[in-house]
Amino acid sequence: MTATTISPDNTAILSALGPSYGLPWLQQRRSDAMELFERIGLPPVTHEDWRLTNTAQIAKINFSAPGTGTPLTPEQLAGLCLKKLGAQQMVFVDGKFSPELSSPGGKVEILTIRQGMEKHADRVQRFLGREMPGQSNGFSAMNLAAFEDGAFIYLPPDQGDMGLVHLLWINASHDQPVVVHPRNLVIVGSNNQITLVQTYAGFSSHPAFCNAVTEMVVGKGAKVELIKLQRESDTAFHIANEAIHVHEHADVQSLCVNTGGHLVRNNMTVHLAEPFAQATLNGLTLAAGDQHIDNHTMLDHARENCPSHELYKHLLGGRAGAVFRGKILVRPDAQKTDSKQTSKTILLSDAAVMNSQPQLEIYADDVKCTHGSTTGPLDDEQLFYLRSRGVAAADAGALLTYAFARDVLLRIWHTGMREYLEEFVAAELHRLHLDQAES
Amino acid sequence: MALVEIKNLEAAVGGKPILKGIDLTINPGEVHAIMGPNGSGKSTLSSVLAGRETYTVTGGSVLFDGKDLLDLSPEERACEGLFMAFQYPVEIPGVTTSYFLKAAVNAIRKHHGQDELDAMDFLKMVKEKMALLEMDKTFLNRSVNEGFSGGEKKRNEIFQMAVLNPKFAILDETDSGLDIDALKIVANGVNALRSPERAILVVTHYQRLLDYIVPDFVHVLCDGRIVKSGGKELALELEKRGYAWLETAAA
Ligand SMILES: Nc1ncnc2c1ncn2[C@@H]1O[C@H](COP(=O)(O)OP(=O)(O)OP(=O)(O)O)[C@@H](O)[C@H]1O
Ligand SMILES: [Mg+2]
C-alpha cells in the first residue's frame, strides 16, 4: 500500500480559511498554510513520527464547523472552572470566546488573539507561527490556515509573580461531528513568574475534533509552569502541537494530564535556546476502553548548560494504548547538557498496550543523557504486602495506582493546582478501577 | 483449642516441592521458634500461612482459630488476626506509612463490624506504639519502607505488628540486619505482645534473638520437613553443632 494521500474528506475538515481581519500578512500565512495542507494532508502512518498513531480515522469523518450546540449547564461549567483558585479565566466554547463565562480581569492582560492583533499588532505578527510553523505537520498547517480565535497573553518584563491563568476550551454537545482549531500565543517577558493552565473538555457523544496549537516564548530568567488537562469526551479526537522557546536562565515546567479523548496526540517541543535555560516535562495518562493516547516530546538543546528532565507516567486499562516518544536533540554547542528521561507504565489489563521509545541525537561530547522506561502490571509484592496487612485486593490496587500517579502531581509547583489535580486524578482513578472491575 | 493446627502441609513453587509434609500445633500463649539451614523452606512456610499466591499448596490443612486458613484470602487472614513480619519487606514509594496503616487498621475494624477509628484516636494509638519501638517521628510521613535501612525495615515490621495487634504473629528473620540495640528494642516490642491469648512463631538463624524472646518450643526445618523439635535448649545445641547431624537424619 502506498502512503495515504488526502482523501476528499480531508478538504471537508479544512473547507475555509479563518478570518484575516484585513491583515495582509495573516491572509498570506493562512493561504500558504492551506496550500501546504492540501499538498501534505494528514500525516500518514508511513511517516516516521506517526507510525503508532493512525490519523486515517480522522480523515474518514465528515467534520463541520460547530453551529450552536447544547448550552452548557452550570454543573458542567463548575466542574471545569478554576475561579476558586483565584485564576484569571478565559473560556472558549466551540472555539469561540465567551465573554459571559470568562473572567479575564487581574494582573495579567489576557486578550483574544483577535484583540491582540489590534493592540499588539507587531508582536502577534512577529510571533504567530514562529515556534509552531505550519510546516511542522498537517495539523499545524491546518490550524494556521483555519484557526478562528484563541488567547493572546503578553507579559511585559519584570512584573514578578503573575499568579494563575486558565484557558478553558470546551466543546459543547452537538448532533454531528465538529472541528475546532484553538490557537494560543503566550509571550512571557523576562523575570516573570506565571502558572498557565489549559483545560480541554468536551461533552459531545458525536466525535469532536480539537486541533490545538499553543506557542510560547519564555523570556530570560522567567519561571513558567504550564499545565494542560485534556479531558475531552471519549469520542473526541484531540491533536495538540505545542512549542516553547526558552531563553537564558528561564525555567519551564510542564505537566500534561490526559484522561479523555478517543484518539489523542500531544506534540510538545521545547527549544532550550540559550545557556542555563531549563525544562521539566511531566506527563500523566489515565486511559481505558479503546482510548489511544500518544505523547511526543522534543527537547532541543541548542546551547550549553541546560538541564532537562522528563517523567511521563501511564496507567492503562481495558484495551487502551499509549505511546511515549521522547526525542532529545543535543546540538554541537550544547556542552554540559544534563538530560534525564523516564517513562513508567502500569498495565491494569492484559489487553492494554504501551509503546515507549527514547530517541537520543547527540552532537556534543561533554554531556550527560540518561533514559529509562518500565512497563508492567501492578507490583505483585507490593500488592501482597498491603493485602497481608488486611487491605482488600481492590483497595490495595487503588492505593498503588494512586501513589503511582501522585508521584507526578507532587511535582506541581502551584499548591492550589496540585491539590485540585490530586482530587481530580483520584476521582478519575476510581472510574478507571470501576471500568476494570466491569470488564 | 489449638490456635494454629498445621497438618501434613505440602507446598510447591513452579512445580518444585518445597514443603514436604509439615505438622505443627501452636497453642494460645506459646512462642515457637523455627530454625534450619538456608533454603530449607522457612520463608515458604511463613508465606504459605500468610497466603502468598506464588506458592501452591499441594496437600494438607491448616486450621487457624478453628477456621480453614487455606480457604481465606491474604486480607481475610490478616483481618482474622494473622500477621507476618516479612524477611524482605518491600518498598512502596508514594504511600505514606500513616496512610497505609490507617487503611489496614480500618480494614480490620470493618471486618469485625467496628467503626473506623477517627484521625485523633488513630494518631494517639500509633504514637504509643512508636514510642514502644523508639521510632522517629518523621517516620509516619515517609513512604512505606522507602529508603529505609535494613534494620529500620525490620523495626517497621514489628511496629506494624504492634499497631495491628494480631492473634498469631510470624516473624521471618526479623533479627537479621538489626544491631544489638535495635534487637533489644524489637524483642521488647515482641514481648509486649506476648499474652495468654496470642501465639508467636519466630523464624531465626541465631540463638541470640531467643535470649530475648524465649521460646517454649524449638523446631528444626530441613528440606521441607520438621526433623526435630525440642525445648529452648535445642537452639543452644544447634548453635554448637550446626545442622549436619540432623540433615543426615532427615535423608
Ligand atoms: N518464588 C520462588 N521461586 C522459585 N523458587 C523458590 C521461590 N521461593 C522459594 N524458592 C525455593 O524454595 C526453597 C526454600 O526457600 P525459602 O525461602 O523458604 O528458604 P528459607 O528456609 O527461608 O531460607 P533462608 O534461611 O535463606 O531465608 C529454596 O530452594 C528457594 O530457592
Ligand atoms: Mg527465609
CSV table of N, CA, C and O in Angstrom, one decimal, chain A residues 121-165:
chain,number,residue,atom,x,y,z
A,121,ALA,N,-0.2,44.5,17.5
A,121,ALA,CA,-0.1,44.1,16.1
A,121,ALA,C,1.3,43.5,15.7
A,121,ALA,O,1.4,42.4,15.2
A,122,ASP,N,2.3,44.3,16.1
A,122,ASP,CA,3.7,43.9,15.7
A,122,ASP,C,4.1,42.5,16.4
A,122,ASP,O,4.7,41.7,15.7
A,123,ARG,N,3.8,42.4,17.7
A,123,ARG,CA,4.1,41.2,18.4
A,123,ARG,C,3.5,40.0,17.8
A,123,ARG,O,4.1,38.9,17.6
A,124,VAL,N,2.2,40.1,17.6
A,124,VAL,CA,1.5,39.0,17.0
A,124,VAL,C,2.0,38.6,15.6
A,124,VAL,O,2.3,37.4,15.3
A,125,GLN,N,2.2,39.6,14.9
A,125,GLN,CA,2.8,39.3,13.5
A,125,GLN,C,4.1,38.6,13.6
A,125,GLN,O,4.4,37.7,12.9
A,126,ARG,N,4.9,39.1,14.6
A,126,ARG,CA,6.3,38.5,14.7
A,126,ARG,C,6.3,37.1,15.2
A,126,ARG,O,7.0,36.2,14.8
A,127,PHE,N,5.4,36.8,16.2
A,127,PHE,CA,5.5,35.5,16.9
A,127,PHE,C,4.5,34.4,16.4
A,127,PHE,O,4.7,33.3,16.6
A,128,LEU,N,3.4,34.9,15.8
A,128,LEU,CA,2.4,33.9,15.4
A,128,LEU,C,2.9,33.0,14.3
A,128,LEU,O,3.3,33.4,13.2
A,129,GLY,N,3.0,31.7,14.6
A,129,GLY,CA,3.6,30.7,13.7
A,129,GLY,C,5.1,30.7,13.7
A,129,GLY,O,5.7,30.0,12.8
A,130,ARG,N,5.7,31.3,14.6
A,130,ARG,CA,7.2,31.3,14.6
A,130,ARG,C,7.6,30.0,15.3
A,130,ARG,O,8.5,29.2,14.8
A,131,GLU,N,7.1,29.7,16.5
A,131,GLU,CA,7.5,28.5,17.2
A,131,GLU,C,6.9,27.2,16.6
A,131,GLU,O,7.5,26.1,16.6
A,132,MET,N,5.7,27.3,16.2
A,132,MET,CA,5.0,26.2,15.6
A,132,MET,C,4.5,26.6,14.2
A,132,MET,O,3.3,26.9,14.0
A,133,PRO,N,5.4,26.5,13.3
A,133,PRO,CA,5.0,26.9,11.9
A,133,PRO,C,4.1,25.9,11.3
A,133,PRO,O,4.1,24.7,11.7
A,134,GLY,N,3.4,26.3,10.3
A,134,GLY,CA,2.6,25.4,9.5
A,134,GLY,C,3.3,24.2,9.0
A,134,GLY,O,2.8,23.1,9.0
A,135,GLN,N,4.6,24.3,8.7
A,135,GLN,CA,5.4,23.3,8.1
A,135,GLN,C,5.6,22.1,9.0
A,135,GLN,O,6.0,21.0,8.6
A,136,SER,N,5.3,22.2,10.3
A,136,SER,CA,5.7,21.1,11.2
A,136,SER,C,4.9,19.8,10.8
A,136,SER,O,5.5,18.8,10.8
A,137,ASN,N,3.6,19.9,10.6
A,137,ASN,CA,2.9,18.7,10.2
A,137,ASN,C,1.5,19.2,9.7
A,137,ASN,O,1.2,20.4,9.8
A,138,GLY,N,0.8,18.3,9.1
A,138,GLY,CA,-0.5,18.6,8.5
A,138,GLY,C,-1.4,19.3,9.5
A,138,GLY,O,-2.2,20.2,9.1
A,139,PHE,N,-1.3,18.9,10.8
A,139,PHE,CA,-2.3,19.5,11.8
A,139,PHE,C,-1.9,21.0,12.1
A,139,PHE,O,-2.8,21.8,12.2
A,140,SER,N,-0.6,21.2,12.2
A,140,SER,CA,-0.3,22.6,12.5
A,140,SER,C,-0.5,23.5,11.2
A,140,SER,O,-0.9,24.7,11.4
A,141,ALA,N,-0.4,22.9,10.1
A,141,ALA,CA,-0.7,23.7,8.8
A,141,ALA,C,-2.2,24.0,8.8
A,141,ALA,O,-2.6,25.1,8.6
A,142,MET,N,-3.0,23.0,9.2
A,142,MET,CA,-4.4,23.2,9.2
A,142,MET,C,-4.9,24.2,10.2
A,142,MET,O,-5.7,25.1,9.9
A,143,ASN,N,-4.2,24.2,11.3
A,143,ASN,CA,-4.6,25.2,12.4
A,143,ASN,C,-4.2,26.6,11.9
A,143,ASN,O,-5.1,27.5,12.0
A,144,LEU,N,-3.1,26.7,11.3
A,144,LEU,CA,-2.7,28.1,10.9
A,144,LEU,C,-3.6,28.6,9.8
A,144,LEU,O,-4.0,29.8,9.8
A,145,ALA,N,-4.0,27.7,8.9
A,145,ALA,CA,-4.9,28.1,7.9
A,145,ALA,C,-6.3,28.5,8.4
A,145,ALA,O,-7.0,29.4,8.0
A,146,ALA,N,-6.8,27.8,9.4
A,146,ALA,CA,-8.2,27.8,9.8
A,146,ALA,C,-8.5,28.4,11.1
A,146,ALA,O,-9.7,28.7,11.4
A,147,PHE,N,-7.6,28.6,12.0
A,147,PHE,CA,-7.9,28.9,13.4
A,147,PHE,C,-8.8,30.2,13.4
A,147,PHE,O,-8.6,31.1,12.6
A,148,GLU,N,-9.7,30.2,14.4
A,148,GLU,CA,-10.6,31.3,14.4
A,148,GLU,C,-10.2,32.3,15.5
A,148,GLU,O,-10.1,33.5,15.3
A,149,ASP,N,-9.9,31.7,16.7
A,149,ASP,CA,-9.5,32.6,17.8
A,149,ASP,C,-8.7,31.8,18.8
A,149,ASP,O,-8.4,30.7,18.6
A,150,GLY,N,-8.4,32.5,19.9
A,150,GLY,CA,-7.6,31.9,20.9
A,150,GLY,C,-7.2,32.9,21.9
A,150,GLY,O,-7.7,34.0,21.9
A,151,ALA,N,-6.2,32.6,22.7
A,151,ALA,CA,-5.8,33.5,23.7
A,151,ALA,C,-4.5,34.1,23.3
A,151,ALA,O,-3.6,33.5,22.8
A,152,PHE,N,-4.3,35.4,23.6
A,152,PHE,CA,-3.0,36.1,23.4
A,152,PHE,C,-2.6,36.7,24.8
A,152,PHE,O,-3.4,37.5,25.4
A,153,ILE,N,-1.5,36.3,25.3
A,153,ILE,CA,-1.0,36.8,26.5
A,153,ILE,C,0.4,37.4,26.3
A,153,ILE,O,1.3,36.7,25.8
A,154,TYR,N,0.5,38.6,26.7
A,154,TYR,CA,1.8,39.2,26.7
A,154,TYR,C,2.1,39.8,28.1
A,154,TYR,O,1.4,40.6,28.6
A,155,LEU,N,3.2,39.3,28.7
A,155,LEU,CA,3.6,39.9,30.0
A,155,LEU,C,4.8,40.7,29.8
A,155,LEU,O,5.9,40.2,29.5
A,156,PRO,N,4.7,42.0,30.0
A,156,PRO,CA,5.9,42.8,29.9
A,156,PRO,C,7.0,42.4,31.0
A,156,PRO,O,6.6,41.8,32.0
A,157,PRO,N,8.2,42.6,30.8
A,157,PRO,CA,9.3,42.1,31.7
A,157,PRO,C,9.1,42.7,33.1
A,157,PRO,O,8.5,43.7,33.3
A,158,ASP,N,9.7,41.9,34.0
A,158,ASP,CA,9.9,42.3,35.4
A,158,ASP,C,8.6,42.6,36.2
A,158,ASP,O,8.5,43.6,36.9
A,159,GLN,N,7.6,41.8,36.0
A,159,GLN,CA,6.3,42.0,36.8
A,159,GLN,C,6.3,41.2,38.0
A,159,GLN,O,5.3,41.3,38.8
A,160,GLY,N,7.2,40.2,38.2
A,160,GLY,CA,7.1,39.4,39.4
A,160,GLY,C,6.1,38.2,39.2
A,160,GLY,O,5.9,37.8,38.1
A,161,ASP,N,5.6,37.8,40.3
A,161,ASP,CA,4.6,36.7,40.3
A,161,ASP,C,3.3,37.1,39.7
A,161,ASP,O,2.6,37.9,40.3
A,162,MET,N,2.9,36.5,38.6
A,162,MET,CA,1.6,36.9,38.0
A,162,MET,C,0.5,36.0,38.2
A,162,MET,O,-0.6,36.1,37.6
A,163,GLY,N,0.7,35.0,39.1
A,163,GLY,CA,-0.5,34.2,39.5
A,163,GLY,C,-0.8,33.1,38.5
A,163,GLY,O,0.0,32.6,37.8
A,164,LEU,N,-2.1,32.8,38.5
A,164,LEU,CA,-2.7,31.7,37.8
A,164,LEU,C,-3.6,32.1,36.6
A,164,LEU,O,-4.5,32.9,36.9
A,165,VAL,N,-3.3,31.6,35.5
A,165,VAL,CA,-4.2,31.9,34.3
A,165,VAL,C,-4.8,30.6,33.8
A,165,VAL,O,-4.0,29.7,33.6
